[in-house]
Amino acid sequence: MNISRKETITVPVGHLLLGSRFPILIQSMTNTSTSDISATVVQVKNILTAGADMVRIAVPTMKDVDAFKKIRANLRAEGIIAPLIADVHFLPEIAEAVAPWAEKVRINPGNFVDKRQLKKKDFTDSAYREALEKMAQRARPLLEICKQNGTAIRVGVNQGSLSDRIIHRYGNTPEAMAQSAMEWIDICEQADFSQLVFSMKSSRVNTMIEATLLLDNLMEKRGVRYPLHLGVTEAANGMEARVKSTIGICTLLMHGLGDTVRISLTENPENEIHFAKKMLSVYDNYDERCYILQDGTLTVVSQETDMERWWAVVAISAAKHHISKKINHLISNNFHFSLAENEDLAATVMQACRIKIFKTEIIACPSCGRTQYDIQAVLAKVKEKFSDYPGLKIGVMGCVVNGPGEMADADFGIVGSANNKIAIYRKGERVSDFLPIEKALTLMEEVILKFKRE
Ligand code: SF4
């Protein structure tokens, strides 16, 4: 698609340059335990071989800072210079310790200093200002270290982990997400730090799109546009995840936004790269003649024989129109695939756009170095057992650190609680903890059936 990108500043990330004047970069994240250095080195290499430009690694503890350094040293010893991104939540001291060794550090403004405890709901203006100033002060050492080492920072806002303070003022909304990012622009610019990238992620496609458009608008008014990292978080796996990601990312690309992308999949990370490349190729070569929009019915005719490319064609066609709410029915027509497959794809696209709900909405994190159970196997079982409850939302999350917050609005959820143990949640409340997987799934079935009877 021949749409020019809105001009951003250029941000160096290691040897790469990120911004509107350079190609869109593709990235993924490891899901091995970071402390397992050899497994993580192998996975980073696999992700790069698949075609990634850079790779993110979770750094949950101080011990993992040492592991990160060793992973990097091993890769550099083999001549691999791809930028490594350290993913840090909750502990600014870890971000400071790892920053000299990473080309980019990802922090989450919702848990950098502020927290989401869903308790204190009465922020006065002065309490709000005080909390903001506390965050600014706590950020300064990190910004100084990043400046000295040429390390970029991604301010990664997630709807599922906005702080109580922000939610109190703006609600759990796209505006809250954009304002959370703008606070970090203030903090960083006051410290004369501009090596910044921003992302606005949500498991809801429309929220992620709206938040990113709002942030872009605010940056434009401010007179500076930082590069954007695009992705739909907790998209789960298979067709659903690829369709959600394509609609979210490509809608924003059509607005001239997006400088790096990640397809978040609860699968092997290399799959994220394979699909990102296909999606961007379909986007670049998109043929407008593939669809007809008449009286709210979008008919997409495709002769793609590659299933993933076909999904991308239909999702991009829907992305062109769903923001302006012009579609109320979708027909996919590709004779290389069965009628049932065509109908399933159309239903999945409509559900991702929130136009019609046909099945259970399942969100699942892609997992990372914090995950201690086989989330891919559990997600497969959850989909097999619980897919036919339209209107129900189920979360499958890798860890207790971020999982419960990220799936707070799910009706039911599964969260990794210890090695090969999972906890069950209902409406944000823990129902049971430390269960072996089979037992947890049986309990979940009982809880869902009871819920449906109530
Ligand atoms: Fe990692 Fe998933 Fe936990 Fe997020 S919720 S930190 S992706 S394991």
XYZ file of C-alpha atoms and ligand atoms in Angstrom:
462
model
C 0.000 0.000 0.000
C 1.506 3.273 -1.000
C 0.958 5.372 2.133
C 3.765 7.597 3.328
C 4.743 7.332 6.950
C 4.341 10.334 9.225
C 7.712 11.831 9.993
C 9.247 10.811 13.310
C 12.570 11.598 14.877
C 15.210 8.934 14.262
C 16.163 6.788 17.237
C 19.343 4.668 17.139
C 18.922 1.178 18.602
C 22.366 -0.391 18.514
C 23.512 -0.360 14.877
C 19.943 0.087 13.595
C 18.023 3.296 13.059
C 14.380 3.380 14.020
C 11.940 5.898 12.575
C 9.931 6.936 9.561
C 12.940 7.348 7.283
C 13.988 3.727 7.729
C 12.337 0.372 6.994
C 9.858 -0.988 9.524
C 11.758 -3.270 11.907
C 10.435 -6.648 13.024
C 10.964 -8.042 16.482
C 10.038 -10.862 18.825
C 10.737 -11.948 22.388
C 12.310 -15.063 23.850
C 10.197 -17.352 26.024
C 12.979 -19.501 27.433
C 13.975 -18.941 31.040
C 16.494 -16.082 30.870
C 18.680 -17.837 33.433
C 19.012 -20.734 30.966
C 21.735 -18.993 29.015
C 22.398 -21.599 26.345
C 18.677 -22.145 25.604
C 18.127 -18.387 25.328
C 21.150 -17.913 23.063
C 19.805 -20.656 20.772
C 16.350 -19.069 20.726
C 17.707 -15.594 19.975
C 19.629 -17.067 17.052
C 16.526 -18.893 15.797
C 14.480 -15.686 15.962
C 17.178 -13.795 14.060
C 17.507 -16.563 11.476
C 13.743 -16.276 10.890
C 14.366 -12.635 9.927
C 13.965 -10.525 13.077
C 15.860 -7.261 13.365
C 16.007 -7.275 17.156
C 15.053 -9.515 20.067
C 13.602 -8.797 23.510
C 14.502 -10.794 26.597
C 12.713 -10.707 29.978
C 14.869 -9.551 32.891
C 12.720 -10.216 35.971
C 15.460 -10.389 38.655
C 18.945 -9.073 39.370
C 20.284 -12.572 38.667
C 18.816 -12.281 35.190
C 20.875 -9.136 34.620
C 23.975 -11.358 34.831
C 22.308 -13.897 32.561
C 21.473 -11.121 30.070
C 25.136 -10.019 30.041
C 26.272 -13.594 29.378
C 23.693 -14.114 26.636
C 24.883 -10.937 24.985
C 28.560 -11.868 25.378
C 27.940 -15.299 23.817
C 26.111 -13.759 20.852
C 28.708 -11.050 20.308
C 31.474 -13.681 20.476
C 29.777 -15.340 17.494
C 29.681 -12.033 15.635
C 25.925 -11.533 16.148
C 25.318 -7.827 16.631
C 21.508 -7.644 16.537
C 20.141 -5.248 19.172
C 18.957 -6.890 22.386
C 16.098 -5.377 24.344
C 15.779 -5.906 28.089
C 12.167 -6.203 29.257
C 11.759 -4.880 32.795
C 8.684 -4.537 34.991
C 8.257 -3.225 38.545
C 11.924 -2.747 39.516
C 13.705 0.403 38.220
C 16.961 -0.845 39.769
C 16.933 -3.779 37.351
C 16.408 -1.401 34.426
C 19.387 0.649 35.646
C 21.586 -2.428 36.069
C 20.824 -3.890 32.649
C 20.728 -0.627 30.630
C 24.503 -0.469 29.924
C 24.302 -3.977 28.425
C 21.192 -3.573 26.296
C 20.574 -1.588 23.118
C 17.070 -0.828 24.371
C 15.231 -1.192 27.668
C 11.483 -1.658 27.725
C 9.778 -0.232 30.784
C 6.081 -0.166 31.637
C 4.918 3.205 33.036
C 2.057 1.408 34.797
C 4.414 -0.423 37.110
C 7.719 1.490 36.978
C 6.942 3.241 40.284
C 3.166 3.601 40.333
C 1.300 0.386 40.810
C -2.076 -1.042 39.995
C -3.424 -2.251 43.308
C -6.995 -1.195 42.648
C -7.175 0.187 46.174
C -6.483 3.891 46.456
C -9.117 5.633 44.384
C -9.050 9.152 45.768
C -6.148 10.968 44.135
C -6.387 14.671 44.831
C -4.611 16.976 42.389
C -1.705 17.369 44.796
C -1.462 13.604 45.450
C -1.500 13.080 41.684
C 1.296 15.631 41.151
C 3.302 14.154 44.023
C 3.077 10.622 42.578
C 4.062 11.913 39.149
C 7.059 13.777 40.568
C 8.081 10.630 42.464
C 8.046 8.706 39.188
C 10.054 11.451 37.440
C 12.689 11.395 40.200
C 12.920 7.617 40.112
C 13.329 7.686 36.317
C 16.252 10.140 36.295
C 19.076 7.680 37.151
C 17.873 5.323 34.394
C 17.706 8.152 31.869
C 21.247 9.232 32.818
C 22.581 5.676 32.397
C 20.817 5.304 29.044
C 22.209 8.642 27.881
C 25.759 7.649 28.822
C 25.467 4.276 27.090
C 23.418 5.240 24.044
C 20.626 2.904 25.188
C 17.139 3.543 23.845
C 14.016 3.192 25.986
C 10.658 1.842 24.894
C 7.873 3.190 27.029
C 5.473 0.293 26.642
C 1.991 1.216 27.836
C -0.372 -1.733 28.343
C -4.063 -1.207 28.940
C -4.033 -4.144 31.344
C -1.421 -2.596 33.609
C -2.267 1.085 33.787
C -1.592 2.496 37.248
C -4.344 3.327 39.746
C -3.327 6.971 39.476
C -3.894 7.181 35.716
C -7.095 5.116 35.861
C -8.420 7.383 38.614
C -8.038 10.435 36.400
C -8.840 9.093 32.930
C -10.579 5.746 33.497
C -9.314 2.529 31.952
C -9.469 4.125 28.516
C -7.430 4.775 25.375
C -7.016 8.350 26.625
C -5.459 7.065 29.865
C -2.978 5.061 27.787
C -2.024 8.059 25.663
C -1.715 10.353 28.697
C 0.472 7.801 30.468
C 2.867 7.962 27.505
C 2.741 11.761 27.399
C 3.816 11.911 31.050
C 6.943 10.006 30.049
C 7.610 12.389 27.199
C 7.586 15.199 29.803
C 9.843 13.270 32.176
C 12.327 12.327 29.463
C 12.431 15.705 27.763
C 13.001 17.428 31.119
C 16.035 15.146 31.490
C 17.091 15.951 27.918
C 16.551 12.335 26.833
C 14.955 11.654 23.471
C 16.075 8.157 22.464
C 12.495 7.004 22.922
C 10.013 4.632 21.326
C 6.389 4.275 22.436
C 3.822 1.510 22.257
C 0.141 1.395 23.172
C -0.890 -2.224 23.595
C -4.166 -3.861 24.462
C -5.727 -7.222 23.770
C -8.605 -5.255 22.267
C -7.803 -4.280 18.710
C -9.984 -1.163 18.727
C -8.474 0.099 21.991
C -4.933 -0.338 20.743
C -5.805 1.548 17.555
C -7.611 4.367 19.339
C -4.873 4.823 21.956
C -2.162 4.978 19.302
C -4.117 7.508 17.212
C -4.684 9.633 20.323
C -1.003 9.514 21.241
C -0.047 10.471 17.702
C -2.422 13.414 17.881
C -0.947 14.571 21.197
C 2.604 14.219 19.887
C 1.688 16.204 16.786
C 0.290 19.021 18.930
C 3.486 18.971 20.955
C 5.546 19.273 17.776
C 7.562 16.077 18.113
C 6.732 12.582 16.919
C 8.644 9.665 18.438
C 8.784 6.283 16.660
C 6.021 3.814 17.450
C 6.168 0.107 18.137
C 2.906 -1.577 17.109
C 1.314 -4.768 18.365
C -1.861 -6.295 19.757
C -0.999 -7.919 23.048
C -2.290 -11.229 24.420
C -3.620 -12.076 20.967
C -3.335 -15.860 21.728
C -2.494 -18.094 18.771
C -3.523 -19.412 15.368
C -5.849 -17.551 13.036
C -7.417 -15.399 15.782
C -4.067 -13.934 16.809
C -2.878 -13.296 13.274
C -6.165 -11.651 12.305
C -6.242 -9.421 15.416
C -2.623 -8.393 14.931
C -3.108 -7.656 11.235
C -6.179 -5.486 11.802
C -4.527 -3.548 14.643
C -1.144 -3.051 13.021
C -2.293 -2.486 9.439
C -5.006 0.007 10.408
C -2.274 2.114 11.995
C 0.125 1.606 9.073
C -2.670 2.975 6.859
C -2.594 6.096 9.058
C 1.126 6.436 8.359
C 2.066 5.210 11.847
C 4.393 2.429 12.977
C 8.149 1.990 12.822
C 8.568 -1.442 14.397
C 6.101 -4.299 14.844
C 5.615 -7.413 16.885
C 3.019 -10.103 16.214
C 2.283 -11.454 19.685
C 1.677 -15.221 19.471
C 1.404 -17.920 22.124
C 3.538 -20.077 19.872
C 7.236 -20.448 19.106
C 8.654 -16.924 18.691
C 9.979 -17.678 15.193
C 6.339 -17.950 14.038
C 5.879 -14.287 14.985
C 8.614 -13.313 12.555
C 7.382 -15.550 9.723
C 3.908 -14.043 9.974
C 5.119 -10.440 10.425
C 7.055 -10.750 7.171
C 4.048 -12.191 5.336
C 1.702 -9.547 6.740
C 4.001 -6.676 5.740
C 4.474 -8.187 2.288
C 0.693 -8.517 1.774
C 0.275 -4.948 3.060
C 2.969 -3.590 0.710
C 1.499 -5.379 -2.320
C -2.170 -5.010 -1.413
C -4.427 -4.925 -4.481
C -7.478 -2.695 -3.970
C -9.397 -4.722 -6.534
C -9.696 -7.697 -4.151
C -12.839 -6.420 -2.431
C -16.255 -4.900 -3.003
C -18.102 -2.975 -0.299
C -21.818 -2.693 -0.928
C -24.595 -1.864 1.547
C -22.373 -2.728 4.515
C -21.306 -6.097 3.096
C -17.610 -6.464 2.428
C -16.832 -9.277 -0.029
C -13.161 -10.169 -0.275
C -12.064 -12.361 -3.165
C -8.626 -13.875 -2.875
C -6.729 -16.543 -4.733
C -3.917 -16.820 -2.210
C -2.915 -20.443 -1.710
C -0.871 -19.662 1.387
C -3.341 -19.722 4.274
C -1.608 -17.041 6.353
C -1.306 -14.661 3.418
C -5.021 -15.176 2.715
C -5.873 -14.352 6.356
C -3.808 -11.173 5.980
C -5.587 -10.142 2.738
C -9.035 -10.465 4.346
C -7.964 -8.798 7.611
C -6.355 -5.864 5.782
C -9.487 -5.426 3.647
C -11.564 -5.212 6.831
C -9.022 -2.878 8.446
C -9.520 -0.426 5.593
C -13.155 0.115 6.590
C -13.943 -0.974 10.128
C -12.748 2.203 11.872
C -15.280 4.201 9.873
C -17.840 1.538 10.861
C -18.855 0.857 7.287
C -19.027 -2.946 7.565
C -21.770 -5.026 9.112
C -21.225 -8.240 7.171
C -18.172 -9.929 5.678
C -17.882 -12.627 3.027
C -14.578 -14.300 2.301
C -14.319 -15.992 -1.058
C -11.244 -18.099 -1.765
C -11.870 -21.306 -3.691
C -8.579 -22.803 -2.508
C -10.187 -23.210 0.922
C -13.431 -24.852 2.053
C -16.670 -22.975 2.682
C -16.295 -23.686 6.408
C -12.782 -22.206 6.398
C -13.996 -19.114 4.538
C -16.854 -18.673 7.002
C -14.591 -19.216 9.999
C -12.173 -16.560 8.747
C -14.996 -14.069 8.133
C -16.376 -14.682 11.648
C -12.926 -14.286 13.192
C -12.356 -10.969 11.427
C -15.789 -9.677 12.462
C -15.130 -10.676 16.066
C -11.668 -9.062 16.093
C -13.335 -5.818 14.914
C -16.005 -6.289 17.634
C -18.727 -6.075 14.972
C -20.217 -9.481 15.814
C -19.270 -11.988 18.531
C -19.381 -15.619 17.442
C -17.255 -17.472 19.991
C -15.484 -17.222 23.320
C -12.929 -14.450 23.375
C -9.702 -16.062 24.443
C -6.737 -13.877 25.266
C -3.344 -15.377 26.025
C 0.037 -13.821 26.602
C 2.853 -14.880 24.289
C 4.796 -16.034 27.396
C 8.331 -14.994 28.218
C 11.186 -15.872 30.561
C 8.776 -15.550 33.498
C 6.524 -18.443 32.393
C 6.937 -21.703 34.328
C 4.395 -23.986 32.673
C 3.574 -25.207 29.182
C 1.268 -22.338 28.249
C 0.973 -23.451 24.615
C -0.412 -26.862 25.649
C -2.781 -25.296 28.190
C -4.032 -22.747 25.648
C -4.729 -25.576 23.177
C -6.799 -27.386 25.835
C -8.656 -24.216 26.811
C -9.566 -23.576 23.162
C -10.658 -27.179 22.691
C -12.880 -27.206 25.792
C -14.158 -23.659 26.076
C -14.410 -22.060 22.616
C -18.192 -22.208 22.261
C -19.300 -19.607 24.782
C -19.933 -16.391 22.800
C -19.762 -13.416 25.120
C -17.400 -15.118 27.556
C -13.815 -13.906 27.910
C -11.085 -16.253 29.148
C -7.480 -15.274 29.856
C -4.485 -17.607 29.779
C -1.463 -15.892 31.265
C 2.101 -16.958 31.814
C 2.931 -15.435 35.170
C 1.478 -14.089 38.349
C 3.552 -10.886 38.086
C 1.641 -9.435 35.147
C -1.043 -11.976 34.348
C -3.836 -11.103 36.805
C -3.698 -7.378 35.963
C -3.511 -7.945 32.224
C -6.619 -10.147 32.231
C -8.496 -8.229 34.940
C -11.602 -7.851 32.770
C -11.751 -11.538 31.753
C -14.615 -13.631 33.118
C -12.220 -16.486 33.852
C -8.505 -16.826 33.788
C -5.604 -19.163 34.167
C -2.318 -17.836 35.492
C 0.993 -19.635 36.030
C 1.597 -19.642 39.805
C 4.634 -21.912 40.220
C 6.604 -24.562 38.376
C 3.955 -26.499 36.403
C 1.209 -25.159 38.640
C -1.572 -22.792 37.662
C -4.165 -20.675 39.442
C -7.785 -20.136 38.408
C -9.385 -16.681 38.511
C -12.993 -15.602 38.214
C -13.727 -11.911 37.552
C -10.284 -10.909 38.793
C -10.538 -12.900 42.045
C -8.381 -15.955 42.622
C -10.553 -19.058 42.967
C -7.753 -21.538 43.500
C -3.961 -21.591 43.443
C -1.033 -23.968 42.795
C -3.069 -26.613 40.977
C -1.631 -29.225 38.637
C -2.764 -28.430 35.106
C -5.352 -31.200 34.562
C -6.964 -30.523 37.926
C -7.098 -26.801 37.181
C -8.842 -27.361 33.837
C -11.435 -29.643 35.453
C -12.074 -27.027 38.125
C -12.325 -24.324 35.478
C -14.964 -26.345 33.627
C -16.990 -26.723 36.827
C -16.699 -23.003 37.581
C -17.755 -22.019 34.042
C -20.740 -24.395 34.025
C -21.829 -23.075 37.439
C -21.437 -19.524 36.124
C -23.550 -20.307 33.049
C -26.284 -21.788 35.251
C -26.389 -18.740 37.568
Fe 5.612 -12.699 30.389
Fe 3.084 -13.521 30.045
Fe 3.922 -12.710 32.474
Fe 3.554 -10.948 30.436
S 1.948 -12.182 31.508
S 5.273 -11.006 31.859
S 4.277 -12.190 28.664
S 4.628 -14.492 31.309
